[in-house]
Coordinates of C-alpha atoms in Angstrom, one line a residue:
X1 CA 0.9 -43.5 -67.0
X2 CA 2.1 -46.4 -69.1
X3 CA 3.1 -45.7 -73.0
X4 CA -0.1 -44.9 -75.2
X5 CA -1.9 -48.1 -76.5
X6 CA -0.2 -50.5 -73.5
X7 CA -0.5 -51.3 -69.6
X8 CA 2.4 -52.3 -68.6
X9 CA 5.9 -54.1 -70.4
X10 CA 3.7 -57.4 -70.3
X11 CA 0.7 -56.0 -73.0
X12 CA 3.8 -54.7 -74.8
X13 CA 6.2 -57.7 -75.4
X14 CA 2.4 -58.9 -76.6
X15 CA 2.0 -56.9 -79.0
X16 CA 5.2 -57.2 -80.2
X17 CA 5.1 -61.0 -80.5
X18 CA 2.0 -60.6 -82.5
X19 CA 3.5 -58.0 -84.9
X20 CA 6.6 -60.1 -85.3
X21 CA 4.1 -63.3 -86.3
X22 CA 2.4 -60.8 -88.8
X23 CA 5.9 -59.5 -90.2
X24 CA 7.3 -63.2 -90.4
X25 CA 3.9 -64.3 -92.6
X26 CA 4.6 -61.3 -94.8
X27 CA 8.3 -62.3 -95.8
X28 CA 7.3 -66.0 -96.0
X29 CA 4.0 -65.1 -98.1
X30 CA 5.9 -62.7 -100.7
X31 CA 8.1 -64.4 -100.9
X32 CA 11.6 -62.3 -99.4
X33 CA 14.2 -64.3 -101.4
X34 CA 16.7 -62.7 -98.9
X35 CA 15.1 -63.6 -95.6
X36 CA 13.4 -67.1 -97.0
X37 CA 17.4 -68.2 -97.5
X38 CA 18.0 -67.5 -94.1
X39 CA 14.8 -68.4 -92.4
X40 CA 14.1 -71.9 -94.1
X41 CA 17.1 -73.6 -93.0
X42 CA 15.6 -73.2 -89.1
X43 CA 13.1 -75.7 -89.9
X44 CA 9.2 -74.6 -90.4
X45 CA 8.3 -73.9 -86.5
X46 CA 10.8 -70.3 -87.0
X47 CA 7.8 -68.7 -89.0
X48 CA 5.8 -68.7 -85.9
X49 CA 8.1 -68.2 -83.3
X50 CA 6.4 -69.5 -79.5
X51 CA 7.8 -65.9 -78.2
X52 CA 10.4 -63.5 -78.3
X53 CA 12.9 -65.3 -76.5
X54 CA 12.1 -68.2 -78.9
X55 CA 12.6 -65.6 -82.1
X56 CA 15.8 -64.4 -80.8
X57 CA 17.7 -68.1 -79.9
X58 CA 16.9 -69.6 -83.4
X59 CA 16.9 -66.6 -85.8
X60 CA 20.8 -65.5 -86.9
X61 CA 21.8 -62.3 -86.4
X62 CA 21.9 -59.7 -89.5
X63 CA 25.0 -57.4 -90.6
X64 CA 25.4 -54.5 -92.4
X65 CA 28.4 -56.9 -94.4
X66 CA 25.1 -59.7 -94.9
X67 CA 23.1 -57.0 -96.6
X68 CA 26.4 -55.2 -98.7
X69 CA 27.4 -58.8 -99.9
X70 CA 23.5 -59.8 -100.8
X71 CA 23.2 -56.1 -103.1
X72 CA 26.7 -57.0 -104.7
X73 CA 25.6 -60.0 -105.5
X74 CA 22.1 -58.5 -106.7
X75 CA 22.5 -55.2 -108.1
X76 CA 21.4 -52.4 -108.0
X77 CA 18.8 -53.3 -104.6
X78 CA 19.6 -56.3 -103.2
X79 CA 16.7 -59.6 -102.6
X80 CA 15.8 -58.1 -99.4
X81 CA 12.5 -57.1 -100.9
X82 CA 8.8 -58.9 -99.8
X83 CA 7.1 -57.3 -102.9
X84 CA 7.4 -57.2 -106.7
X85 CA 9.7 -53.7 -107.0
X86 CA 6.7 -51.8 -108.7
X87 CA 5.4 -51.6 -105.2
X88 CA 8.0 -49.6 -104.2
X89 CA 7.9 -45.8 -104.0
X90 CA 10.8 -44.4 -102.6
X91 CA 14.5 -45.4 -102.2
X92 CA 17.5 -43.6 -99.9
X93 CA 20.9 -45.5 -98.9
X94 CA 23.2 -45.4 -95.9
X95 CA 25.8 -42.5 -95.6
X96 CA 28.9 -44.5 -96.3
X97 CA 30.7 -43.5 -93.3
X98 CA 31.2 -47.0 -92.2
X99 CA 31.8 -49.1 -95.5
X100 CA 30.1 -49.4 -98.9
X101 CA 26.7 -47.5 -99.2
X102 CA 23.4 -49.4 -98.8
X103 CA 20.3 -48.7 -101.0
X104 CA 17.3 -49.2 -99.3
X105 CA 13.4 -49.0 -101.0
X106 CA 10.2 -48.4 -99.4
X107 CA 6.8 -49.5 -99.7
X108 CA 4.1 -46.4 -98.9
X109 CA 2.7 -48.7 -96.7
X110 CA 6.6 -49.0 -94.6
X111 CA 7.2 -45.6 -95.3
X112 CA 3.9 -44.0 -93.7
X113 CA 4.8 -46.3 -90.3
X114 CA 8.3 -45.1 -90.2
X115 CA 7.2 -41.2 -90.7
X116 CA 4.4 -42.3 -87.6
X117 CA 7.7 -42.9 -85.7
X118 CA 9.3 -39.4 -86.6
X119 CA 6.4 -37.8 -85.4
X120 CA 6.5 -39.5 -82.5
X121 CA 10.3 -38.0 -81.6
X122 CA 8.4 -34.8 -82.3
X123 CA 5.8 -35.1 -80.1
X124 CA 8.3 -36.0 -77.3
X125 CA 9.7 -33.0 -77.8
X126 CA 7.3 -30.9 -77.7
X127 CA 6.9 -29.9 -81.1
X128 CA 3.7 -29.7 -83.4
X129 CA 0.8 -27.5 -85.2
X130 CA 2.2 -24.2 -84.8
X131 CA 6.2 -24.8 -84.6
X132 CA 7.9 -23.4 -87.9
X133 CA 10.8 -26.5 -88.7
X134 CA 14.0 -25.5 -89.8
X135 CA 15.9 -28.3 -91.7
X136 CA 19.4 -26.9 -92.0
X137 CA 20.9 -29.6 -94.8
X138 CA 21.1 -30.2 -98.3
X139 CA 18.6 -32.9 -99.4
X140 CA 20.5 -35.9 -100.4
X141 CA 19.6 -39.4 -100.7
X142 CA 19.8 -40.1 -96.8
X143 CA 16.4 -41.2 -95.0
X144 CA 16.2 -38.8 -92.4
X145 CA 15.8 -35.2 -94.1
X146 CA 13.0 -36.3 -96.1
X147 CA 11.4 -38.5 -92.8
X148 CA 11.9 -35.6 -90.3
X149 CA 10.2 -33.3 -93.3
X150 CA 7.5 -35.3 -93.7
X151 CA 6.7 -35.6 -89.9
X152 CA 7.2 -32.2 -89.0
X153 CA 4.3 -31.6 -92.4
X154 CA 1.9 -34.2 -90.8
X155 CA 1.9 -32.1 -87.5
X156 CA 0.9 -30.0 -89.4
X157 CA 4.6 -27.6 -88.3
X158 CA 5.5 -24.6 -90.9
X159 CA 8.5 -26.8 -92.9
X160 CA 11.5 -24.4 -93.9
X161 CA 13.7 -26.4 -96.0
X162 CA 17.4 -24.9 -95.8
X163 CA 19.6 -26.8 -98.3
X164 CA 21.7 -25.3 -101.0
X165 CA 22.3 -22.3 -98.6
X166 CA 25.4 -21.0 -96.9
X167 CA 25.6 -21.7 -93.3
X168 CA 25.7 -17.5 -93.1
X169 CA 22.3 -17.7 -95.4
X170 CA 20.8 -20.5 -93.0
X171 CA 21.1 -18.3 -90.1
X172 CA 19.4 -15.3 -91.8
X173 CA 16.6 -17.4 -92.5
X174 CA 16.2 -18.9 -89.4
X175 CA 16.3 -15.3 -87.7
X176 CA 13.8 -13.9 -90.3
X177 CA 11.3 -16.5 -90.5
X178 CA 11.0 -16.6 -86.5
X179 CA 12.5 -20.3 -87.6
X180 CA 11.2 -22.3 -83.8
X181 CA 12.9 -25.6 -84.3
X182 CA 16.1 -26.2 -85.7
X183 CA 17.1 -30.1 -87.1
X184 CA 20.6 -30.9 -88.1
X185 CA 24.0 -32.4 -86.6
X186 CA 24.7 -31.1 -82.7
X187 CA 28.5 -30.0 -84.2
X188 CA 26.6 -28.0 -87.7
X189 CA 24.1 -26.1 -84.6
X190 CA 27.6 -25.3 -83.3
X191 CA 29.2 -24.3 -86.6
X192 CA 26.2 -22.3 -87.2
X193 CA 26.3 -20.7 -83.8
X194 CA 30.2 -19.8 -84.4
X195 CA 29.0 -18.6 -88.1
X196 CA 26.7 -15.8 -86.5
X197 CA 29.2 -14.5 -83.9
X198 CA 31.4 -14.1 -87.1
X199 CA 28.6 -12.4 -88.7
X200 CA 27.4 -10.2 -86.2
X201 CA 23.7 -12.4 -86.1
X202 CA 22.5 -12.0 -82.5
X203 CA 20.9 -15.5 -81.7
X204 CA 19.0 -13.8 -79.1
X205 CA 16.5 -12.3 -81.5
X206 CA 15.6 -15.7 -82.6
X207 CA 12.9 -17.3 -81.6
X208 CA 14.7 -21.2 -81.9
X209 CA 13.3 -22.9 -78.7
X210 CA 13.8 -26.6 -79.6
X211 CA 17.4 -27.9 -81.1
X212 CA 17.1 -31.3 -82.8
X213 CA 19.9 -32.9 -83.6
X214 CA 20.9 -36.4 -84.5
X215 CA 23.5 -38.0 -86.7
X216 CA 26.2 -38.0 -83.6
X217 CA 25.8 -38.7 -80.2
X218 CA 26.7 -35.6 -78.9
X219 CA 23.2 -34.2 -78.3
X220 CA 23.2 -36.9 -74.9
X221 CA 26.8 -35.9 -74.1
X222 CA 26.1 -33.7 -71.0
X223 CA 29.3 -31.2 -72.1
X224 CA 28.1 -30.8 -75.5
X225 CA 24.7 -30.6 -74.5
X226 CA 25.2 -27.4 -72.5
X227 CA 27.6 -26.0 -74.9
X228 CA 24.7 -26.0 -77.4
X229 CA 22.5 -24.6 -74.6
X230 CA 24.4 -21.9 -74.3
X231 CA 25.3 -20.8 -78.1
X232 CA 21.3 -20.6 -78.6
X233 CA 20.4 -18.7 -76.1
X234 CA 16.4 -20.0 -74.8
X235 CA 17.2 -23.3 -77.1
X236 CA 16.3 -26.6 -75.4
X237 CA 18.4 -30.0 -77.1
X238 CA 16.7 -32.5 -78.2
X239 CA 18.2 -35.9 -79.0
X240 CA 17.2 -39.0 -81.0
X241 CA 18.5 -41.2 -83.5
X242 CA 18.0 -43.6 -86.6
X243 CA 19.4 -45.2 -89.3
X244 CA 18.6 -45.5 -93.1
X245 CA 18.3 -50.0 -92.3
X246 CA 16.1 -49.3 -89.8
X247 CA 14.4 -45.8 -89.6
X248 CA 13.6 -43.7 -86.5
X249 CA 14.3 -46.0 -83.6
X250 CA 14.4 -43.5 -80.2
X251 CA 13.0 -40.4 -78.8
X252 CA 14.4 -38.6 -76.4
X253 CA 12.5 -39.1 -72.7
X254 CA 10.7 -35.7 -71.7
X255 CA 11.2 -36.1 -68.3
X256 CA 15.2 -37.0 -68.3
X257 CA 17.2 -35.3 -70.7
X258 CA 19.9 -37.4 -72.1
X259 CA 17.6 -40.8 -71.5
X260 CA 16.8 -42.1 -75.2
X261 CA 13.5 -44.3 -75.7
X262 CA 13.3 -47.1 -78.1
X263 CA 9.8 -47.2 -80.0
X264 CA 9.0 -50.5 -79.1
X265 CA 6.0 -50.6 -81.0
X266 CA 7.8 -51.0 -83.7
X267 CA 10.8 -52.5 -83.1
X268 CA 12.3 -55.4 -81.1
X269 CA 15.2 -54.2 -79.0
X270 CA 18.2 -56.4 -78.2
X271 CA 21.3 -55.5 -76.4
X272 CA 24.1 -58.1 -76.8
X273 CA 27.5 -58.2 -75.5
X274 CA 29.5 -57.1 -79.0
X275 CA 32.1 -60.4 -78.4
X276 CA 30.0 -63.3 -77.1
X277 CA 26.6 -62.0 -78.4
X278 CA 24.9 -62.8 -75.1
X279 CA 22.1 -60.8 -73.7
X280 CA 24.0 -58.3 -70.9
X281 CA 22.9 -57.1 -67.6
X282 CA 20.8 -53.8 -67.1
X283 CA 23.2 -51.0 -66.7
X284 CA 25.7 -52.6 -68.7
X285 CA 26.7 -51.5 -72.4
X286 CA 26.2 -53.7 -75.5
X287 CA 25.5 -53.6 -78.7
X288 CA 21.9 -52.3 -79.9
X289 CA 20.2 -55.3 -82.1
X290 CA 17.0 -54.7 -84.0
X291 CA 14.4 -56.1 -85.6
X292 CA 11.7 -53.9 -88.0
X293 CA 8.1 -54.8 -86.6
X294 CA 6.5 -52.0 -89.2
X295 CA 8.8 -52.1 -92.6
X296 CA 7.4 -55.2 -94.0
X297 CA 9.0 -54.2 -97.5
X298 CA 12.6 -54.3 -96.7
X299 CA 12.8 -55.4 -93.2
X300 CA 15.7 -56.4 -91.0
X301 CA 15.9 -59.3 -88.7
X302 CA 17.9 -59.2 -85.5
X303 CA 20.3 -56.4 -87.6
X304 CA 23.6 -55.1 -85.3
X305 CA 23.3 -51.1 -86.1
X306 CA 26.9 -51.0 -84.1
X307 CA 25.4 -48.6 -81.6
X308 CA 26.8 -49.0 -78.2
X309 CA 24.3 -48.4 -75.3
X310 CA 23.3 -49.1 -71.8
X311 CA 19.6 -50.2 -71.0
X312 CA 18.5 -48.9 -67.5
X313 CA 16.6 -52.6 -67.7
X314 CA 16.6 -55.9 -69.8
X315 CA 14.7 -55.9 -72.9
X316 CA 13.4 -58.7 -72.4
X317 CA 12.0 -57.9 -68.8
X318 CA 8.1 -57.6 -68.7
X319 CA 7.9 -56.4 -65.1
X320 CA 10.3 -53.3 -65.7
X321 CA 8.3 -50.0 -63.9
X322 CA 7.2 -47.5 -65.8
X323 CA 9.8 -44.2 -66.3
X324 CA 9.6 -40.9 -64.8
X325 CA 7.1 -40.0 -67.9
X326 CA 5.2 -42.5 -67.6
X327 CA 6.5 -44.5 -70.4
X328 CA 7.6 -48.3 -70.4
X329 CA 9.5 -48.5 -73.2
X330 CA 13.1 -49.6 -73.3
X331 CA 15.2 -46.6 -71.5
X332 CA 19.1 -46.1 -73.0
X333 CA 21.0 -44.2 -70.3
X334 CA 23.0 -41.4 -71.8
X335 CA 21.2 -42.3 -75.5
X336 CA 24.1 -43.6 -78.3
X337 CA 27.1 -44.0 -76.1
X338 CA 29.3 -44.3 -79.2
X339 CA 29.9 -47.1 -82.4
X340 CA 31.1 -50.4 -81.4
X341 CA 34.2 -50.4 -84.3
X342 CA 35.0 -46.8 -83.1
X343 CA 36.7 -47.5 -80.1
X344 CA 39.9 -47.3 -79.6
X345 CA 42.7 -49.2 -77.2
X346 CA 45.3 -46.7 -75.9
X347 CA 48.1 -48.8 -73.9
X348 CA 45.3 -50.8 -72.4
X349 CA 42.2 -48.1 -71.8
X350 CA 39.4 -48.1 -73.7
X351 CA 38.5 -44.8 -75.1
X352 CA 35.4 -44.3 -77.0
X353 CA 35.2 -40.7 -79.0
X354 CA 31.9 -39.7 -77.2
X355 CA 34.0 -39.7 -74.0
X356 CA 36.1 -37.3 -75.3
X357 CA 34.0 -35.3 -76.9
X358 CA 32.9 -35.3 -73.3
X359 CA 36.3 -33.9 -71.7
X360 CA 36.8 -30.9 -75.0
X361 CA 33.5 -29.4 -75.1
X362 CA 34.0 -28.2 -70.9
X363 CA 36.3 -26.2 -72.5
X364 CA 34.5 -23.2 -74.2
X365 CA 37.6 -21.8 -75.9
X366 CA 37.5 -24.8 -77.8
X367 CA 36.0 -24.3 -81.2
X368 CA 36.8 -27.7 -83.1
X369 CA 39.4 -30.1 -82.9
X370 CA 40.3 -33.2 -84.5
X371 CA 41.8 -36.7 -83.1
X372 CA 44.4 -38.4 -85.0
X373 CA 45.4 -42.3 -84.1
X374 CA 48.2 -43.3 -85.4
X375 CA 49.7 -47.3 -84.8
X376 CA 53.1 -47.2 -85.2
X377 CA 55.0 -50.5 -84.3
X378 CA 51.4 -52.0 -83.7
X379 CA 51.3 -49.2 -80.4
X380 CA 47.9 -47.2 -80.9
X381 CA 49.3 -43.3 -80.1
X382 CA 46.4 -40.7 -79.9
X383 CA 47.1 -37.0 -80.2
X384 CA 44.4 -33.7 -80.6
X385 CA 44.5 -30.7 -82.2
X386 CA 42.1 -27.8 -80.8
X387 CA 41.4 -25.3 -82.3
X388 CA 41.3 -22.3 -80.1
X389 CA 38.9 -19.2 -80.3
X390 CA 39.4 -15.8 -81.8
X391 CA 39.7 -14.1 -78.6
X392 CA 41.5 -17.4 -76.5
X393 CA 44.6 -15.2 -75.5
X394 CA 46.2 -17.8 -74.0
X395 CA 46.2 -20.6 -76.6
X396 CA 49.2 -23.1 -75.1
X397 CA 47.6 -22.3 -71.8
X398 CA 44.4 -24.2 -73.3
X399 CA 46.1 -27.0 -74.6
X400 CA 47.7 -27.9 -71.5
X401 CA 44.5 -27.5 -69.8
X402 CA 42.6 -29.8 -72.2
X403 CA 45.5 -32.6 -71.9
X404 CA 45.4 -32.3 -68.0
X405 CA 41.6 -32.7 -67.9
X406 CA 41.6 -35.7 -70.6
X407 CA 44.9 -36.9 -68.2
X408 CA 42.6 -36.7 -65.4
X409 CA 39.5 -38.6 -67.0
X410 CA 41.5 -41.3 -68.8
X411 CA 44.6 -41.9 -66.9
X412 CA 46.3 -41.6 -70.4
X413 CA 48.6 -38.5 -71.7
X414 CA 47.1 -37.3 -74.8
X415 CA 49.5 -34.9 -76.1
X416 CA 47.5 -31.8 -77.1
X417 CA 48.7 -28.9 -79.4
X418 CA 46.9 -25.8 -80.8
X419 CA 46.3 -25.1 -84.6
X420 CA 45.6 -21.4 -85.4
X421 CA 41.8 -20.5 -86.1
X422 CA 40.1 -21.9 -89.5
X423 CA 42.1 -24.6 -89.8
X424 CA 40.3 -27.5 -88.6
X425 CA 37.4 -28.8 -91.3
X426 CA 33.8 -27.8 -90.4
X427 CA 30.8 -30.5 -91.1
X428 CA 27.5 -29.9 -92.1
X429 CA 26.3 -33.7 -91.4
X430 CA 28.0 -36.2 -89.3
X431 CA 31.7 -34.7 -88.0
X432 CA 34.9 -37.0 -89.2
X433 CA 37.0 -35.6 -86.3
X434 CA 39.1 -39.2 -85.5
X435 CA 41.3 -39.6 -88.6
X436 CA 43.4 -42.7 -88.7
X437 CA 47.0 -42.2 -90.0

């Protein structure tokens, strides 16, 4: 069956020409000081594009530094904005992680379309009326606690908010309140999982059957994956992804774990090649580009998120076959393959940290471990620390394992050395293991 509401790719790219003509009137008719400044230049045909293609050859693309330099400029929230600001209701920013934070407001009008999408990575998953949520994270100014919360509420799911707690008190609470989905980072469901073998928590007695995670892109990494599997015993993963710029954008396919789906409906999908910004072939990897068909208020245009992916098709192919579920929206093999600025060069190989995240997690006496790049002399040198676990009784042993099998993968020697237990930091949100010295 084709995706709810469409026949085929055709009806879709429709639809989403027409919601991109509504979005475009919208900024023009506020006016959107930010996107007017860009937009008028083009001439007076760009405010009615004659189709998607036509959209994405004359519209510039967007960047996170575009945005950053337009809020310095305008403190505290930028000119990004399509309404007077008393028409805004709420306001999150970015985590950080990759440069100065972004504050971003919503409308209730963007805000109620953009919780429509979280529900919709619910529903894919299999969750709903009935499921008790488990949200285990402190609730601080980042879009996707209080999105995923206010989803899992309009399914009308038993919420259980878990922050201020200590990851010893999340796991009582998810064990005594028969806790059935659990959100947070796939590396905090493992620290969690290694906190209750410390505490003597049986994870069998829960009654967790869905493990959502997002924030990293381990929850498609096929080692991770069953390593999760297996510390939450009857636990299915479930991967999807977001950002505060953007929202929800994918939902993990219910027929073909590890397949990501972007939600087309409300967002035009790009993938360009990250150095010549040409359209690349299906099955090859690019950067993810997006444009907000649904977040009128504060929308992007064409915006690089820096997610590396590889579309099992073209976007911009209308004659694409349905998936195995029945859906025809965009399918990213393998989900978010990594960030585009996170790669590394090691004496002339590409190494991206969800491919090695990929090689440590086979290893199940691995309990964290950290990658540290260093440049000396303008060389990149790459070196990991594992962590072993309490019972590894052979902890140099492991280390030479891990660097054999990463050997093997990469063609590279990546020295590898053992740290004693506890040492290595521990991350409720989004891990920080590469550290540049």
């Amino acid at each position: 069956m084709p995706a709810p509401g469409f026949i085929s790719r055709a009806e879709l790219r429709a639809a989403q020409l027409e919601r991109l003509r509504a979005l475009l009137a919208a900024l023009r008719a506020g006016p959107n000081v930010f996107q007017c400044a860009r937009l008028d230049p083009l001439g007076e045909t760009v405010w009615r594009p004659a189709s998607l293609e036509d959209f994405c050859r004359r519209v510039p693309i967007t960047t996170k530094a575009d945005l950053a330099a337009d809020q310095r400029a305008h403190p505290p929230f930028g000119t990004n904005l399509t309404h007077p600001l008393e028409c805004y209701t709420r306001q999150h920013q970015t985590s950080g992680t990759t440069g100065t934070p972004l504050r971003w407001l919503d409308t209730p009008e963007s805000w109620d379309a953009l919780v429509d999408c979280w529900t919709e990575v619910f529903r894919a998953a299999g969750v709903g009326r009935g499921d008790r949520v488990f949200f285990a994270f402190s609730f601080g100014p980042f879009i996707g606690f209080w999105m995923a919360f206010a989803a899992a509420e309009r399914l009308g799911c038993l919420c259980l908010p878990g922050g201020g707690m200590s990851s010893a008190a999340r796991l009582r609470a998810i064990l005594d309140l028969r806790a059935t989905v659990l959100c947070c980072t796939p590396t905090y469901a493992l620290h969690l999982a290694e906190t209750a073998a410390r505490e003597g928590l049986d994870l069998r007695r829960g009654a967790v059957r869905r493990l959502m995670v997002a924030g990293e892109p381990g929850g498609s990494v096929p080692a991770t994956r069953a390593r999760l599997e297996a510390a939450w015993p009857g636990a299915r993963v479930a991967d999807h992804h977001g950002m505060t710029e953007v929202g929800p954008v994918t939902y993990e396919c219910p027929a073909q774990p590890g397949v990501l789906h972007v939600m087309e409906h409300a967002f035009l999908a790009e993938v360009l090649d990250p150095a010549t910004g040409r359209p690349v072939a299906a099955g090859q990897r690019g950067e993810l580009v997006l444009t907000t068909l649904v977040r009128a208020g504060s929308p992007v245009l064409r915006y690089r998120t820096g997610d590396l992916v590889q579309p099992r098709f073209a976007p911009e192919q209308s004659d694409a076959p349905p998936c195995a579920c029945g859906r025809v929206e965009l399918a990213l093999e393998g989900g978010i393959l990594g960030r585009v600025d996170d790669m590394v060069i090691v004496r002339g190989v590409n190494v991206y940290p969800s491919a090695v995240d990929e090689v440590v997690r086979r290893f199940p006496e691995v309990v964290e471990y950290q990658v540290q790049v260093r440049q000396p002399a303008g060389l990149t040198e790459m070196t990991i620390e594992i962590e072993p676990a309490l019972d590894c009784a052979d902890p140099d042993g492991l280390a030479a394992r891990v660097q054999a099998e990463l050997q093997a993968v990469f063609a590279l020697r990546v020295p590898v050395t053992f740290v004693p237990p506890g040492i290595l930091p521990r991350f409720e949100l989004k891990a920080r293991r590469w550290v540049r010295l």
